[in-house]
Amino acid sequence: MPRIFSGIQPSGELHIGNYLGAVKNWVALQREFESFICIVNYHAITIPYEPADLKRRTHEMAVSLLAAGIDPNTAALFLQSAVPEHTELQWLFNAITPLGELERQTQFKEKSSRLESVPAGILNYPVLQAADILLYHADIVPVGEDQVQHLELSREIARRWNARFGEGYFAEPQARLTPTRRILGLDGQAKMSKSIGNTVALLEEPAAIWEKLRPAVTDPARVRRTDPGNPDVCNIFQLHKAFSDAATVAHVDAQCRSAGWGCIDCKKVLAASMEIELVPIRARAAELAAKPNLVTEALGDGAARARTVAKVTMAEVRERMGLD
Ligand code: AMP
Ligand code: TRP
């Protein structure tokens, strides 16, 4: 069975951008692929944080992922810190990764430009990501568009390592994108992101979602209710394509172009479509929040399965690198 690996930072809030860009694919593909889904808490400590807060956010992320449909009996869901082989392999990859390639990463440039003092962990972040993936010999990495450059670097590291220590040992992992690979925030401007504050959380209540949807940016050229709109440039229409069925999407398109509906009418239909998908997810999250042991057990079981694979890879890698 081909393998999937993917990771998510324990931001404490799984938002609909994460869900549509990556997590929905993990759920859809978990039966077709042997899946390793990792909450990457070692990546998360590259920015300032409080230990107790990180712990809470990590648990909340596990709850959200299970609620979204990750089946812990099928996929291995685990914390990165529970499998020390991730950081061990990262160190070995550091030895063959050129500094220039790390400095060229867009996310490094963005993150480091905002900081006075840049932790080395921000620079080495994609090396740890390569170790995450290659440790499991993953074939497919389902991610949003913002991770494509990191994935290219993972392939580059696999090629370099293979050329030096064992041709063909690491497969080159391929990114798997969804049709909704880049969800914009409700400002209609920037990528939906917790750090920007333009998100809708997967577990948000309908009233709170509506408070955000109501003022959300639509087609900027549509000023009056009687102006026809252009769905192709409307962020709300993109969300319709993600949440509404095909007939509704076609109807929304026609009503927008003919000014049959105002933007509020359109947003009400979107809110209803979102509810259909989100109600069962919120219900599962409420159940899991009441049973924290279920979450801890799922993570423990996932880590044990992950570690079995990781240990084999590390033994082979140490041997090939003359470290055994
Ligand atoms: P992160 O929260 O940065 O750990 O991201 C987890 C996953 O969600 C990664 O695969 C990202 O590419 C994906 N992702 C994050 N934000 C978005 C977005 N706005 N649209 C689509 N995918 C996203
Ligand atoms: N860097 C990814 C993000 O911010 C998270 C991540 C870490 C990841 N390791 C990974 C994603 C391995 C895919 C595969 O979203």
GROMACS .gro file of C-alpha atoms and ligand atoms in nm:
model
  362
    1MET     CA    1   0.000   0.000   0.000
    2PRO     CA    2   0.151   0.340  -0.094
    3ARG     CA    3   0.218   0.575   0.194
    4ILE     CA    4   0.101   0.921   0.286
    5PHE     CA    5   0.266   1.153   0.533
    6SER     CA    6   0.141   1.495   0.630
    7GLY     CA    7   0.182   1.735   0.919
    8ILE     CA    8   0.005   2.024   1.081
    9GLN     CA    9   0.122   2.270   1.342
   10PRO     CA   10  -0.061   2.269   1.675
   11SER     CA   11  -0.197   2.618   1.626
   12GLY     CA   12  -0.497   2.539   1.849
   13GLU     CA   13  -0.735   2.623   1.571
   14LEU     CA   14  -0.796   2.404   1.272
   15HIS     CA   15  -0.946   2.653   1.025
   16ILE     CA   16  -1.141   2.592   0.707
   17GLY     CA   17  -0.831   2.677   0.501
   18ASN     CA   18  -0.641   2.387   0.664
   19TYR     CA   19  -0.948   2.170   0.627
   20LEU     CA   20  -1.015   2.239   0.259
   21GLY     CA   21  -0.647   2.261   0.163
   22ALA     CA   22  -0.518   1.951   0.340
   23VAL     CA   23  -0.718   1.774   0.611
   24LYS     CA   24  -1.014   1.682   0.391
   25ASN     CA   25  -0.770   1.503   0.162
   26TRP     CA   26  -0.618   1.313   0.458
   27VAL     CA   27  -0.965   1.191   0.550
   28ALA     CA   28  -1.053   1.102   0.190
   29LEU     CA   29  -0.725   0.916   0.125
   30GLN     CA   30  -0.675   0.734   0.456
   31ARG     CA   31  -0.832   0.411   0.333
   32GLU     CA   32  -0.644   0.404   0.005
   33PHE     CA   33  -0.301   0.476   0.156
   34GLU     CA   34  -0.116   0.381   0.469
   35SER     CA   35  -0.136   0.719   0.639
   36PHE     CA   36   0.087   0.895   0.892
   37ILE     CA   37  -0.061   1.220   1.022
   38CYS     CA   38   0.167   1.414   1.251
   39ILE     CA   39   0.103   1.708   1.480
   40VAL     CA   40   0.434   1.884   1.436
   41ASN     CA   41   0.500   2.032   1.779
   42TYR     CA   42   0.877   2.050   1.716
   43HIS     CA   43   0.810   2.279   1.421
   44ALA     CA   44   0.584   2.491   1.642
   45ILE     CA   45   0.858   2.581   1.892
   46THR     CA   46   1.052   2.778   1.631
   47ILE     CA   47   0.835   3.079   1.727
   48PRO     CA   48   0.793   3.210   2.084
   49TYR     CA   49   0.539   3.014   2.291
   50GLU     CA   50   0.424   2.919   2.641
   51PRO     CA   51   0.467   2.549   2.733
   52ALA     CA   52   0.123   2.508   2.895
   53ASP     CA   53  -0.038   2.684   2.603
   54LEU     CA   54   0.139   2.463   2.347
   55LYS     CA   55   0.021   2.155   2.533
   56ARG     CA   56  -0.340   2.275   2.527
   57ARG     CA   57  -0.320   2.368   2.158
   58THR     CA   58  -0.170   2.031   2.074
   59HIS     CA   59  -0.458   1.847   2.243
   60GLU     CA   60  -0.711   2.072   2.070
   61MET     CA   61  -0.554   2.002   1.733
   62ALA     CA   62  -0.579   1.628   1.796
   63VAL     CA   63  -0.948   1.669   1.888
   64SER     CA   64  -1.014   1.873   1.573
   65LEU     CA   65  -0.839   1.623   1.345
   66LEU     CA   66  -1.028   1.328   1.491
   67ALA     CA   67  -1.352   1.527   1.469
   68ALA     CA   68  -1.278   1.611   1.105
   69GLY     CA   69  -1.274   1.240   1.029
   70ILE     CA   70  -0.922   1.106   1.081
   71ASP     CA   71  -0.984   0.746   1.192
   72PRO     CA   72  -0.712   0.650   1.442
   73ASN     CA   73  -0.771   0.282   1.370
   74THR     CA   74  -0.678   0.342   1.009
   75ALA     CA   75  -0.435   0.635   1.002
   76ALA     CA   76  -0.152   0.671   1.255
   77LEU     CA   77  -0.215   1.007   1.425
   78PHE     CA   78   0.074   1.109   1.651
   79LEU     CA   79   0.285   1.386   1.799
   80GLN     CA   80   0.620   1.457   1.640
   81SER     CA   81   0.781   1.474   1.986
   82ALA     CA   82   0.676   1.113   2.053
   83VAL     CA   83   0.903   0.983   1.775
   84PRO     CA   84   1.261   1.104   1.840
   85GLU     CA   85   1.381   0.963   1.507
   86HIS     CA   86   1.241   1.279   1.338
   87THR     CA   87   1.504   1.502   1.495
   88GLU     CA   88   1.775   1.241   1.459
   89LEU     CA   89   1.722   1.216   1.084
   90GLN     CA   90   1.702   1.594   1.063
   91TRP     CA   91   2.053   1.625   1.202
   92LEU     CA   92   2.184   1.385   0.941
   93PHE     CA   93   2.006   1.581   0.666
   94ASN     CA   94   2.151   1.908   0.798
   95ALA     CA   95   2.492   1.774   0.699
   96ILE     CA   96   2.395   1.753   0.330
   97THR     CA   97   2.160   2.053   0.293
   98PRO     CA   98   2.314   2.368   0.140
   99LEU     CA   99   2.257   2.684   0.341
  100GLY     CA  100   2.163   2.872   0.022
  101GLU     CA  101   1.863   2.648  -0.042
  102LEU     CA  102   1.730   2.714   0.306
  103GLU     CA  103   1.780   3.089   0.275
  104ARG     CA  104   1.587   3.084  -0.055
  105GLN     CA  105   1.267   2.940   0.100
  106THR     CA  106   0.984   3.192   0.081
  107GLN     CA  107   0.855   3.107   0.428
  108PHE     CA  108   1.201   3.158   0.576
  109LYS     CA  109   1.232   3.498   0.411
  110GLU     CA  110   0.885   3.602   0.529
  111LYS     CA  111   0.925   3.482   0.887
  112SER     CA  112   1.283   3.603   0.936
  113SER     CA  113   1.214   3.949   0.791
  114ARG     CA  114   0.972   4.015   1.078
  115LEU     CA  115   1.227   3.920   1.349
  116GLU     CA  116   1.517   4.108   1.498
  117SER     CA  117   1.689   3.789   1.609
  118VAL     CA  118   1.625   3.484   1.390
  119PRO     CA  119   1.638   3.141   1.561
  120ALA     CA  120   1.830   2.879   1.359
  121GLY     CA  121   1.519   2.659   1.390
  122ILE     CA  122   1.333   2.883   1.145
  123LEU     CA  123   1.608   2.830   0.889
  124ASN     CA  124   1.622   2.454   0.948
  125TYR     CA  125   1.244   2.414   0.962
  126PRO     CA  126   1.218   2.257   0.612
  127VAL     CA  127   1.500   2.011   0.691
  128LEU     CA  128   1.291   1.875   0.978
  129GLN     CA  129   0.996   1.862   0.741
  130ALA     CA  130   1.202   1.655   0.493
  131ALA     CA  131   1.300   1.422   0.778
  132ASP     CA  132   0.931   1.387   0.878
  133ILE     CA  133   0.837   1.273   0.531
  134LEU     CA  134   1.138   1.062   0.432
  135LEU     CA  135   1.148   0.876   0.764
  136TYR     CA  136   0.831   0.698   0.646
  137HIS     CA  137   0.934   0.671   0.279
  138ALA     CA  138   0.612   0.855   0.201
  139ASP     CA  139   0.507   0.860  -0.164
  140ILE     CA  140   0.239   1.127  -0.137
  141VAL     CA  141   0.221   1.438   0.082
  142PRO     CA  142  -0.123   1.601   0.079
  143VAL     CA  143  -0.075   1.971   0.160
  144GLY     CA  144  -0.196   2.317   0.066
  145GLU     CA  145  -0.021   2.522  -0.200
  146ASP     CA  146   0.200   2.708   0.049
  147GLN     CA  147   0.393   2.386   0.118
  148VAL     CA  148   0.489   2.309  -0.242
  149GLN     CA  149   0.829   2.479  -0.215
  150HIS     CA  150   0.911   2.288   0.105
  151LEU     CA  151   0.820   1.967  -0.074
  152GLU     CA  152   1.059   2.049  -0.358
  153LEU     CA  153   1.333   2.085  -0.098
  154SER     CA  154   1.240   1.747   0.053
  155ARG     CA  155   1.285   1.590  -0.291
  156GLU     CA  156   1.617   1.768  -0.332
  157ILE     CA  157   1.735   1.634   0.005
  158ALA     CA  158   1.624   1.282  -0.094
  159ARG     CA  159   1.822   1.310  -0.421
  160ARG     CA  160   2.134   1.440  -0.248
  161TRP     CA  161   2.124   1.174   0.021
  162ASN     CA  162   2.064   0.897  -0.236
  163ALA     CA  163   2.351   1.017  -0.456
  164ARG     CA  164   2.589   1.015  -0.161
  165PHE     CA  165   2.477   0.716   0.046
  166GLY     CA  166   2.245   0.481  -0.143
  167GLU     CA  167   2.092   0.526  -0.487
  168GLY     CA  168   1.716   0.467  -0.480
  169TYR     CA  169   1.688   0.445  -0.100
  170PHE     CA  170   1.455   0.739  -0.047
  171ALA     CA  171   1.163   0.777  -0.287
  172GLU     CA  172   1.098   1.136  -0.393
  173PRO     CA  173   0.771   1.239  -0.226
  174GLN     CA  174   0.508   1.413  -0.438
  175ALA     CA  175   0.272   1.688  -0.319
  176ARG     CA  176  -0.100   1.614  -0.355
  177LEU     CA  177  -0.311   1.929  -0.379
  178THR     CA  178  -0.689   1.974  -0.356
  179PRO     CA  179  -0.896   2.193  -0.590
  180THR     CA  180  -0.909   2.427  -0.288
  181ARG     CA  181  -0.531   2.447  -0.244
  182ARG     CA  182  -0.527   2.813  -0.140
  183ILE     CA  183  -0.822   2.945   0.058
  184LEU     CA  184  -0.829   3.320   0.113
  185GLY     CA  185  -0.933   3.473   0.442
  186LEU     CA  186  -1.267   3.649   0.475
  187ASP     CA  187  -1.086   3.977   0.398
  188GLY     CA  188  -1.063   3.836   0.044
  189GLN     CA  189  -0.700   3.953   0.037
  190ALA     CA  190  -0.451   3.726   0.211
  191LYS     CA  191  -0.428   3.349   0.254
  192MET     CA  192  -0.650   3.233   0.538
  193SER     CA  193  -0.413   3.211   0.833
  194LYS     CA  194  -0.437   3.211   1.211
  195SER     CA  195  -0.152   3.462   1.235
  196ILE     CA  196  -0.344   3.712   1.020
  197GLY     CA  197  -0.671   3.661   1.208
  198ASN     CA  198  -0.889   3.620   0.898
  199THR     CA  199  -0.999   3.263   0.967
  200VAL     CA  200  -1.315   3.065   1.029
  201ALA     CA  201  -1.241   2.780   1.268
  202LEU     CA  202  -1.371   2.437   1.179
  203LEU     CA  203  -1.540   2.411   1.519
  204GLU     CA  204  -1.685   2.762   1.526
  205GLU     CA  205  -2.055   2.799   1.619
  206PRO     CA  206  -2.300   2.906   1.345
  207ALA     CA  207  -2.368   3.247   1.502
  208ALA     CA  208  -1.996   3.324   1.517
  209ILE     CA  209  -1.948   3.206   1.158
  210TRP     CA  210  -2.231   3.434   1.046
  211GLU     CA  211  -2.075   3.733   1.226
  212LYS     CA  212  -1.768   3.678   1.008
  213LEU     CA  213  -1.949   3.589   0.683
  214ARG     CA  214  -2.187   3.887   0.689
  215PRO     CA  215  -1.918   4.156   0.643
  216ALA     CA  216  -1.686   3.930   0.434
  217VAL     CA  217  -1.549   4.077   0.110
  218THR     CA  218  -1.726   3.972  -0.215
  219ASP     CA  219  -1.680   4.100  -0.573
  220PRO     CA  220  -1.526   4.444  -0.502
  221ALA     CA  221  -1.682   4.587  -0.821
  222ARG     CA  222  -2.036   4.507  -0.704
  223VAL     CA  223  -2.132   4.820  -0.513
  224ARG     CA  224  -2.513   4.836  -0.530
  225ARG     CA  225  -2.759   4.554  -0.478
  226THR     CA  226  -2.873   4.599  -0.840
  227ASP     CA  227  -2.520   4.566  -0.988
  228PRO     CA  228  -2.459   4.227  -1.148
  229GLY     CA  229  -2.169   4.044  -0.978
  230ASN     CA  230  -1.882   3.834  -1.108
  231PRO     CA  231  -1.854   3.508  -0.911
  232ASP     CA  232  -1.512   3.435  -1.061
  233VAL     CA  233  -1.354   3.712  -0.854
  234CYS     CA  234  -1.567   3.657  -0.541
  235ASN     CA  235  -1.415   3.483  -0.242
  236ILE     CA  236  -1.758   3.379  -0.112
  237PHE     CA  237  -1.819   3.197  -0.441
  238GLN     CA  238  -1.492   3.006  -0.393
  239LEU     CA  239  -1.626   2.889  -0.059
  240HIS     CA  240  -1.954   2.789  -0.225
  241LYS     CA  241  -1.755   2.569  -0.461
  242ALA     CA  242  -1.598   2.404  -0.157
  243PHE     CA  243  -1.911   2.358   0.056
  244SER     CA  244  -2.224   2.371  -0.168
  245ASP     CA  245  -2.347   2.097  -0.402
  246ALA     CA  246  -2.315   2.140  -0.779
  247ALA     CA  247  -2.678   2.249  -0.831
  248THR     CA  248  -2.647   2.518  -0.562
  249VAL     CA  249  -2.318   2.641  -0.707
  250ALA     CA  250  -2.479   2.678  -1.053
  251HIS     CA  251  -2.779   2.858  -0.902
  252VAL     CA  252  -2.558   3.094  -0.699
  253ASP     CA  253  -2.355   3.171  -1.012
  254ALA     CA  254  -2.669   3.263  -1.210
  255GLN     CA  255  -2.825   3.469  -0.929
  256CYS     CA  256  -2.502   3.666  -0.884
  257ARG     CA  257  -2.450   3.743  -1.254
  258SER     CA  258  -2.813   3.855  -1.297
  259ALA     CA  259  -2.823   4.051  -0.968
  260GLY     CA  260  -3.114   3.826  -0.873
  261TRP     CA  261  -2.960   3.790  -0.528
  262GLY     CA  262  -2.773   4.035  -0.313
  263CYS     CA  263  -2.451   3.924  -0.147
  264ILE     CA  264  -2.629   3.867   0.184
  265ASP     CA  265  -2.873   3.622   0.018
  266CYS     CA  266  -2.575   3.437  -0.126
  267LYS     CA  267  -2.394   3.429   0.209
  268LYS     CA  268  -2.702   3.287   0.384
  269VAL     CA  269  -2.701   2.994   0.142
  270LEU     CA  270  -2.329   2.945   0.202
  271ALA     CA  271  -2.383   2.946   0.579
  272ALA     CA  272  -2.647   2.672   0.535
  273SER     CA  273  -2.416   2.461   0.315
  274MET     CA  274  -2.135   2.496   0.568
  275GLU     CA  275  -2.364   2.383   0.847
  276ILE     CA  276  -2.441   2.058   0.664
  277GLU     CA  277  -2.071   1.971   0.664
  278LEU     CA  278  -1.977   2.120   1.003
  279VAL     CA  279  -2.260   1.999   1.230
  280PRO     CA  280  -2.137   1.638   1.252
  281ILE     CA  281  -1.777   1.758   1.297
  282ARG     CA  282  -1.876   1.979   1.592
  283ALA     CA  283  -2.076   1.694   1.743
  284ARG     CA  284  -1.777   1.458   1.727
  285ALA     CA  285  -1.551   1.725   1.876
  286ALA     CA  286  -1.790   1.772   2.169
  287GLU     CA  287  -1.788   1.396   2.234
  288LEU     CA  288  -1.407   1.385   2.224
  289ALA     CA  289  -1.369   1.691   2.445
  290ALA     CA  290  -1.565   1.504   2.710
  291LYS     CA  291  -1.338   1.198   2.676
  292PRO     CA  292  -0.976   1.321   2.673
  293ASN     CA  293  -0.853   0.965   2.734
  294LEU     CA  294  -0.975   0.858   2.391
  295VAL     CA  295  -0.756   1.126   2.235
  296THR     CA  296  -0.451   1.031   2.443
  297GLU     CA  297  -0.498   0.664   2.355
  298ALA     CA  298  -0.529   0.740   1.984
  299LEU     CA  299  -0.207   0.945   1.992
  300GLY     CA  300  -0.022   0.676   2.189
  301ASP     CA  301  -0.127   0.405   1.948
  302GLY     CA  302  -0.037   0.624   1.647
  303ALA     CA  303   0.308   0.699   1.791
  304ALA     CA  304   0.378   0.329   1.850
  305ARG     CA  305   0.291   0.245   1.489
  306ALA     CA  306   0.494   0.539   1.356
  307ARG     CA  307   0.794   0.449   1.568
  308THR     CA  308   0.803   0.093   1.438
  309VAL     CA  309   0.858   0.228   1.087
  310ALA     CA  310   1.087   0.513   1.196
  311LYS     CA  311   1.326   0.278   1.382
  312VAL     CA  312   1.377   0.061   1.076
  313THR     CA  313   1.455   0.362   0.856
  314MET     CA  314   1.700   0.503   1.110
  315ALA     CA  315   1.885   0.173   1.146
  316GLU     CA  316   1.924   0.151   0.767
  317VAL     CA  317   2.027   0.516   0.738
  318ARG     CA  318   2.285   0.490   1.019
  319GLU     CA  319   2.433   0.183   0.855
  320ARG     CA  320   2.457   0.344   0.511
  321MET     CA  321   2.616   0.657   0.660
  322GLY     CA  322   2.878   0.464   0.855
  323LEU     CA  323   2.720   0.551   1.188
  324ASP     CA  324   2.628   0.205   1.313
  325AMP     P1  325  -0.033   2.482   0.903
  325AMP     O1  326  -0.151   2.533   0.980
  325AMP     O2  327   0.051   2.594   0.847
  325AMP     O3  328   0.045   2.377   0.975
  325AMP     O4  329  -0.093   2.412   0.774
  325AMP     C1  330  -0.147   2.282   0.771
  325AMP     C2  331  -0.190   2.245   0.632
  325AMP     O5  332  -0.296   2.332   0.587
  325AMP     C3  333  -0.078   2.259   0.528
  325AMP     O6  334  -0.089   2.151   0.435
  325AMP     C4  335  -0.108   2.389   0.460
  325AMP     O7  336  -0.061   2.394   0.327
  325AMP     C5  337  -0.260   2.392   0.463
  325AMP     N1  338  -0.313   2.528   0.463
  325AMP     C6  339  -0.289   2.624   0.556
  325AMP     N2  340  -0.354   2.739   0.526
  325AMP     C7  341  -0.420   2.715   0.409
  325AMP     C8  342  -0.507   2.794   0.327
  325AMP     N3  343  -0.537   2.919   0.357
  325AMP     N4  344  -0.559   2.735   0.214
  325AMP     C9  345  -0.527   2.607   0.183
  325AMP     N5  346  -0.447   2.528   0.256
  325AMP    C10  347  -0.394   2.580   0.369
  326TRP     N1  348   0.532   2.299   0.737
  326TRP     C1  349   0.398   2.246   0.738
  326TRP     C2  350   0.297   2.361   0.757
  326TRP     O1  351   0.329   2.462   0.812
  326TRP     C3  352   0.375   2.145   0.846
  326TRP     C4  353   0.459   2.022   0.825
  326TRP     C5  354   0.567   1.983   0.900
  326TRP     C6  355   0.442   1.925   0.723
  326TRP     N2  356   0.615   1.864   0.853
  326TRP     C7  357   0.542   1.826   0.747
  326TRP     C8  358   0.352   1.911   0.617
  326TRP     C9  359   0.556   1.717   0.661
  326TRP    C10  360   0.367   1.800   0.534
  326TRP    C11  361   0.467   1.703   0.554
  326TRP     O2  362   0.186   2.347   0.717
   0.00000   0.00000   0.00000
